[in-house]
PDB file of C-alpha atoms in Angstrom:
ATOM      1  CA  MET A   1     -49.384 -34.694 -12.154  1.00 50.00           C
ATOM      2  CA  ARG A   2     -48.412 -34.314 -15.806  1.00 59.00           C
ATOM      3  CA  MET A   3     -44.949 -33.489 -16.962  1.00 59.00           C
ATOM      4  CA  ASN A   4     -45.075 -31.124 -19.900  1.00 69.00           C
ATOM      5  CA  ASN A   5     -41.459 -30.017 -19.870  1.00 79.00           C
ATOM      6  CA  PRO A   6     -39.409 -32.173 -22.315  1.00 80.00           C
ATOM      7  CA  VAL A   7     -36.113 -31.168 -20.653  1.00 80.00           C
ATOM      8  CA  ALA A   8     -37.307 -32.539 -17.305  1.00 80.00           C
ATOM      9  CA  ARG A   9     -38.363 -35.789 -18.984  1.00 81.00           C
ATOM     10  CA  TRP A  10     -34.947 -36.228 -20.587  1.00 82.00           C
ATOM     11  CA  ILE A  11     -33.199 -35.508 -17.289  1.00 82.00           C
ATOM     12  CA  ILE A  12     -35.254 -38.223 -15.582  1.00 82.00           C
ATOM     13  CA  ILE A  13     -34.546 -40.683 -18.414  1.00 82.00           C
ATOM     14  CA  LEU A  14     -30.812 -39.936 -18.286  1.00 83.00           C
ATOM     15  CA  LEU A  15     -30.766 -40.358 -14.497  1.00 82.00           C
ATOM     16  CA  ALA A  16     -32.589 -43.676 -14.856  1.00 83.00           C
ATOM     17  CA  ILE A  17     -29.880 -44.849 -17.282  1.00 83.00           C
ATOM     18  CA  ILE A  18     -26.818 -43.416 -15.517  1.00 81.00           C
ATOM     19  CA  THR A  19     -27.662 -44.443 -11.933  1.00 83.00           C
ATOM     20  CA  PRO A  20     -27.496 -48.246 -12.484  1.00 81.00           C
ATOM     21  CA  LEU A  21     -24.319 -47.840 -14.539  1.00 79.00           C
ATOM     22  CA  CYS A  22     -22.664 -45.887 -11.723  1.00 72.00           C
ATOM     23  CA  LEU A  23     -23.746 -48.484  -9.165  1.00 77.00           C
ATOM     24  CA  ALA A  24     -22.409 -51.334 -11.327  1.00 72.00           C
ATOM     25  CA  TRP A  25     -19.087 -49.512 -11.731  1.00 73.00           C
ATOM     26  CA  TYR A  26     -18.855 -48.950  -7.954  1.00 70.00           C
ATOM     27  CA  VAL A  27     -19.516 -52.629  -7.174  1.00 68.00           C
ATOM     28  CA  HIS A  28     -16.891 -53.690  -9.736  1.00 66.00           C
ATOM     29  CA  PHE A  29     -14.404 -51.132  -8.359  1.00 67.00           C
ATOM     30  CA  GLN A  30     -14.911 -52.384  -4.783  1.00 66.00           C
ATOM     31  CA  ARG A  31     -14.406 -55.981  -5.920  1.00 67.00           C
ATOM     32  CA  ASP A  32     -11.110 -55.287  -7.714  1.00 75.00           C
ATOM     33  CA  ASN A  33      -9.662 -52.685  -5.331  1.00 84.00           C
ATOM     34  CA  ILE A  34      -9.009 -54.198  -1.922  1.00 89.00           C
ATOM     35  CA  SER A  35      -6.856 -52.607   0.750  1.00 91.00           C
ATOM     36  CA  CYS A  36      -6.969 -54.189   4.186  1.00 94.00           C
ATOM     37  CA  GLU A  37      -4.933 -54.944   7.303  1.00 96.00           C
ATOM     38  CA  SER A  38      -4.899 -57.771   9.808  1.00 95.00           C
ATOM     39  CA  HIS A  39      -3.183 -58.832  13.026  1.00 95.00           C
ATOM     40  CA  LEU A  40      -2.322 -62.521  12.927  1.00 91.00           C
ATOM     41  CA  ILE A  41      -1.006 -64.644  15.799  1.00 91.00           C
ATOM     42  CA  ILE A  42      -0.018 -68.259  15.150  1.00 88.00           C
ATOM     43  CA  VAL A  43       0.695 -70.340  18.248  1.00 89.00           C
ATOM     44  CA  ASP A  44       2.522 -73.666  18.071  1.00 84.00           C
ATOM     45  CA  ASP A  45       3.729 -75.969  20.861  1.00 84.00           C
ATOM     46  CA  ARG A  46       6.800 -73.921  21.744  1.00 86.00           C
ATOM     47  CA  SER A  47       6.679 -70.943  19.377  1.00 88.00           C
ATOM     48  CA  VAL A  48       4.598 -67.897  18.462  1.00 90.00           C
ATOM     49  CA  VAL A  49       4.448 -65.871  15.241  1.00 90.00           C
ATOM     50  CA  ASP A  50       2.912 -62.420  15.757  1.00 93.00           C
ATOM     51  CA  LEU A  51       2.328 -60.470  12.506  1.00 93.00           C
ATOM     52  CA  LEU A  52       0.761 -57.278  11.224  1.00 96.00           C
ATOM     53  CA  ILE A  53      -0.293 -57.866   7.613  1.00 95.00           C
ATOM     54  CA  ALA A  54      -1.406 -55.501   4.848  1.00 96.00           C
ATOM     55  CA  PHE A  55      -2.912 -56.629   1.526  1.00 94.00           C
ATOM     56  CA  ARG A  56      -3.473 -54.288  -1.410  1.00 95.00           C
ATOM     57  CA  LEU A  57      -5.068 -55.519  -4.644  1.00 94.00           C
ATOM     58  CA  ARG A  58      -5.752 -53.134  -7.489  1.00 92.00           C
ATOM     59  CA  SER A  59      -6.546 -53.847 -11.131  1.00 88.00           C
ATOM     60  CA  GLY A  60      -4.622 -57.106 -11.457  1.00 92.00           C
ATOM     61  CA  SER A  61      -1.567 -56.338  -9.330  1.00 94.00           C
ATOM     62  CA  GLY A  62      -1.066 -56.339  -5.602  1.00 95.00           C
ATOM     63  CA  THR A  63       1.243 -56.166  -2.622  1.00 96.00           C
ATOM     64  CA  TYR A  64       1.518 -58.045   0.643  1.00 95.00           C
ATOM     65  CA  ASP A  65       3.459 -56.513   3.534  1.00 95.00           C
ATOM     66  CA  SER A  66       4.042 -58.171   6.874  1.00 94.00           C
ATOM     67  CA  THR A  67       6.087 -57.292   9.903  1.00 95.00           C
ATOM     68  CA  GLY A  68       6.262 -58.995  13.248  1.00 93.00           C
ATOM     69  CA  GLU A  69       8.107 -61.285  15.613  1.00 93.00           C
ATOM     70  CA  TYR A  70       8.905 -64.964  15.870  1.00 90.00           C
ATOM     71  CA  SER A  71       9.588 -66.297  19.338  1.00 91.00           C
ATOM     72  CA  GLN A  72      10.525 -69.745  20.550  1.00 89.00           C
ATOM     73  CA  SER A  73      10.609 -70.673  24.214  1.00 88.00           C
ATOM     74  CA  GLY A  74      14.111 -70.255  25.596  1.00 88.00           C
ATOM     75  CA  LYS A  75      15.419 -68.338  22.553  1.00 89.00           C
ATOM     76  CA  PRO A  76      15.604 -64.625  21.731  1.00 92.00           C
ATOM     77  CA  THR A  77      12.768 -63.082  19.725  1.00 91.00           C
ATOM     78  CA  ILE A  78      13.487 -62.653  16.001  1.00 89.00           C
ATOM     79  CA  ALA A  79      12.096 -59.746  13.971  1.00 91.00           C
ATOM     80  CA  ILE A  80      10.502 -60.995  10.746  1.00 90.00           C
ATOM     81  CA  SER A  81       9.103 -59.214   7.707  1.00 92.00           C
ATOM     82  CA  ASN A  82       8.103 -59.898   4.146  1.00 92.00           C
ATOM     83  CA  LYS A  83       7.150 -57.780   1.159  1.00 94.00           C
ATOM     84  CA  ILE A  84       5.620 -59.473  -1.868  1.00 94.00           C
ATOM     85  CA  THR A  85       4.474 -58.027  -5.152  1.00 95.00           C
ATOM     86  CA  PHE A  86       2.138 -60.194  -7.172  1.00 96.00           C
ATOM     87  CA  ASN A  87      -0.256 -60.351 -10.076  1.00 96.00           C
ATOM     88  CA  TYR A  88      -3.755 -61.708  -9.606  1.00 95.00           C
ATOM     89  CA  TRP A  89      -6.905 -62.604 -11.470  1.00 94.00           C
ATOM     90  CA  ARG A  90     -10.308 -63.994 -10.589  1.00 92.00           C
ATOM     91  CA  GLU A  91     -11.324 -67.490 -11.602  1.00 91.00           C
ATOM     92  CA  GLU A  92     -14.463 -69.403 -10.538  1.00 89.00           C
ATOM     93  CA  GLY A  93     -15.048 -67.223  -7.475  1.00 86.00           C
ATOM     94  CA  ASN A  94     -11.427 -67.457  -6.330  1.00 92.00           C
ATOM     95  CA  VAL A  95      -8.496 -65.091  -6.568  1.00 93.00           C
ATOM     96  CA  ILE A  96      -5.342 -66.583  -8.083  1.00 94.00           C
ATOM     97  CA  MET A  97      -2.218 -64.723  -6.926  1.00 94.00           C
ATOM     98  CA  VAL A  98       1.235 -65.354  -8.436  1.00 95.00           C
ATOM     99  CA  SER A  99       4.229 -63.765  -6.706  1.00 94.00           C
ATOM    100  CA  SER A 100       6.570 -61.714  -8.860  1.00 93.00           C
ATOM    101  CA  ASP A 101       8.970 -60.621  -6.112  1.00 87.00           C
ATOM    102  CA  THR A 102       9.500 -61.518  -2.448  1.00 85.00           C
ATOM    103  CA  ASN A 103      11.742 -60.030   0.207  1.00 84.00           C
ATOM    104  CA  GLU A 104      11.522 -62.244   3.249  1.00 80.00           C
ATOM    105  CA  LEU A 105      13.624 -61.349   6.298  1.00 79.00           C
ATOM    106  CA  PRO A 106      15.518 -62.880   7.978  1.00 76.00           C
ATOM    107  CA  LYS A 107      16.868 -65.003   5.165  1.00 73.00           C
ATOM    108  CA  LYS A 108      17.646 -68.063   7.290  1.00 72.00           C
ATOM    109  CA  ASP A 109      15.192 -70.936   7.454  1.00 70.00           C
ATOM    110  CA  GLU A 110      13.055 -70.773  10.590  1.00 72.00           C
ATOM    111  CA  PRO A 111      10.862 -73.745  11.587  1.00 72.00           C
ATOM    112  CA  PHE A 112       7.556 -71.856  11.114  1.00 72.00           C
ATOM    113  CA  ARG A 113       8.283 -71.336   7.401  1.00 75.00           C
ATOM    114  CA  ARG A 114       7.751 -75.028   6.657  1.00 75.00           C
ATOM    115  CA  PHE A 115       3.998 -74.522   7.129  1.00 76.00           C
ATOM    116  CA  ILE A 116       3.628 -71.403   4.969  1.00 81.00           C
ATOM    117  CA  PRO A 117       2.808 -71.767   1.224  1.00 86.00           C
ATOM    118  CA  ASP A 118       5.601 -71.190  -1.327  1.00 86.00           C
ATOM    119  CA  PHE A 119       3.820 -68.054  -2.575  1.00 90.00           C
ATOM    120  CA  PHE A 120       5.189 -66.234   0.488  1.00 88.00           C
ATOM    121  CA  HIS A 121       8.809 -67.408  -0.012  1.00 85.00           C
ATOM    122  CA  GLN A 122       9.579 -67.726  -3.711  1.00 86.00           C
ATOM    123  CA  ARG A 123       8.785 -65.764  -6.824  1.00 88.00           C
ATOM    124  CA  ASP A 124       6.612 -67.213  -9.582  1.00 91.00           C
ATOM    125  CA  ARG A 125       4.638 -69.317  -7.105  1.00 92.00           C
ATOM    126  CA  GLY A 126       0.874 -69.149  -6.916  1.00 93.00           C
ATOM    127  CA  ILE A 127      -1.845 -69.450  -4.346  1.00 94.00           C
ATOM    128  CA  ARG A 128      -5.617 -69.709  -4.760  1.00 94.00           C
ATOM    129  CA  VAL A 129      -7.713 -67.938  -2.130  1.00 93.00           C
ATOM    130  CA  GLU A 130     -11.319 -66.960  -1.808  1.00 94.00           C
ATOM    131  CA  ILE A 131     -11.852 -63.358  -0.731  1.00 91.00           C
ATOM    132  CA  VAL A 132     -15.336 -62.695   0.591  1.00 89.00           C
ATOM    133  CA  ARG A 133     -16.526 -59.257   1.577  1.00 88.00           C
ATOM    134  CA  VAL A 134     -17.989 -59.707   5.059  1.00 90.00           C
ATOM    135  CA  ASN A 135     -19.343 -56.185   5.454  1.00 89.00           C
ATOM    136  CA  ALA A 136     -18.541 -52.647   4.323  1.00 83.00           C
ATOM    137  CA  ALA A 137     -15.275 -52.633   6.286  1.00 88.00           C
ATOM    138  CA  SER A 138     -13.828 -56.158   6.170  1.00 92.00           C
ATOM    139  CA  TYR A 139     -12.916 -59.224   4.108  1.00 92.00           C
ATOM    140  CA  LEU A 140     -12.461 -62.902   4.891  1.00 92.00           C
ATOM    141  CA  PHE A 141      -9.612 -64.710   3.126  1.00 92.00           C
ATOM    142  CA  SER A 142     -10.168 -68.472   2.877  1.00 93.00           C
ATOM    143  CA  PHE A 143      -7.542 -70.994   1.823  1.00 87.00           C
ATOM    144  CA  GLY A 144      -8.428 -74.593   1.063  1.00 84.00           C
ATOM    145  CA  ASN A 145     -12.063 -74.083   2.183  1.00 85.00           C
ATOM    146  CA  SER A 146     -10.878 -72.908   5.615  1.00 89.00           C
ATOM    147  CA  PRO A 147     -10.973 -69.338   6.916  1.00 90.00           C
ATOM    148  CA  ALA A 148      -7.384 -68.114   7.082  1.00 88.00           C
ATOM    149  CA  LEU A 149      -7.474 -64.362   7.635  1.00 90.00           C
ATOM    150  CA  TYR A 150      -9.956 -61.673   8.662  1.00 93.00           C
ATOM    151  CA  CYS A 151      -8.843 -58.385   7.145  1.00 94.00           C
ATOM    152  CA  THR A 152     -10.291 -54.921   7.868  1.00 93.00           C
ATOM    153  CA  LYS A 153     -10.229 -52.043   5.383  1.00 88.00           C
ATOM    154  CA  SER A 154      -7.303 -49.682   5.737  1.00 77.00           C
TER     155      SER A 154
END
């Protein structure tokens, strides 16, 4: 079949140029625009931290929101929450996040906080994580070469 219509030829050429550019933009957009949620339960000898977590990363800035409960055996359950705003960039396959503001509640020092990186407690502290897209609907956050959090798209 011969194509004699020059307009049709130009349309095909333009589609051949535009389609890969659109796909490249979409892949880049998905990589730099992450919004996901996770349910995290940390169990220690005599205590449990139960959290709902939301991460949002978009074009170099992000937020982390968590709400949940901290319970120790024989003591009343304590409601806990944290809201962090941060800046981030990618470096060597990792995401570097530096907190710009934190609002951790309650303000008193609970034993579980000793095991959580400074990024979650203090401003101007950084953390390096690897964020790997597992499938179309989820991400795996790794910290120190260990899986730390499985997060599903919100």
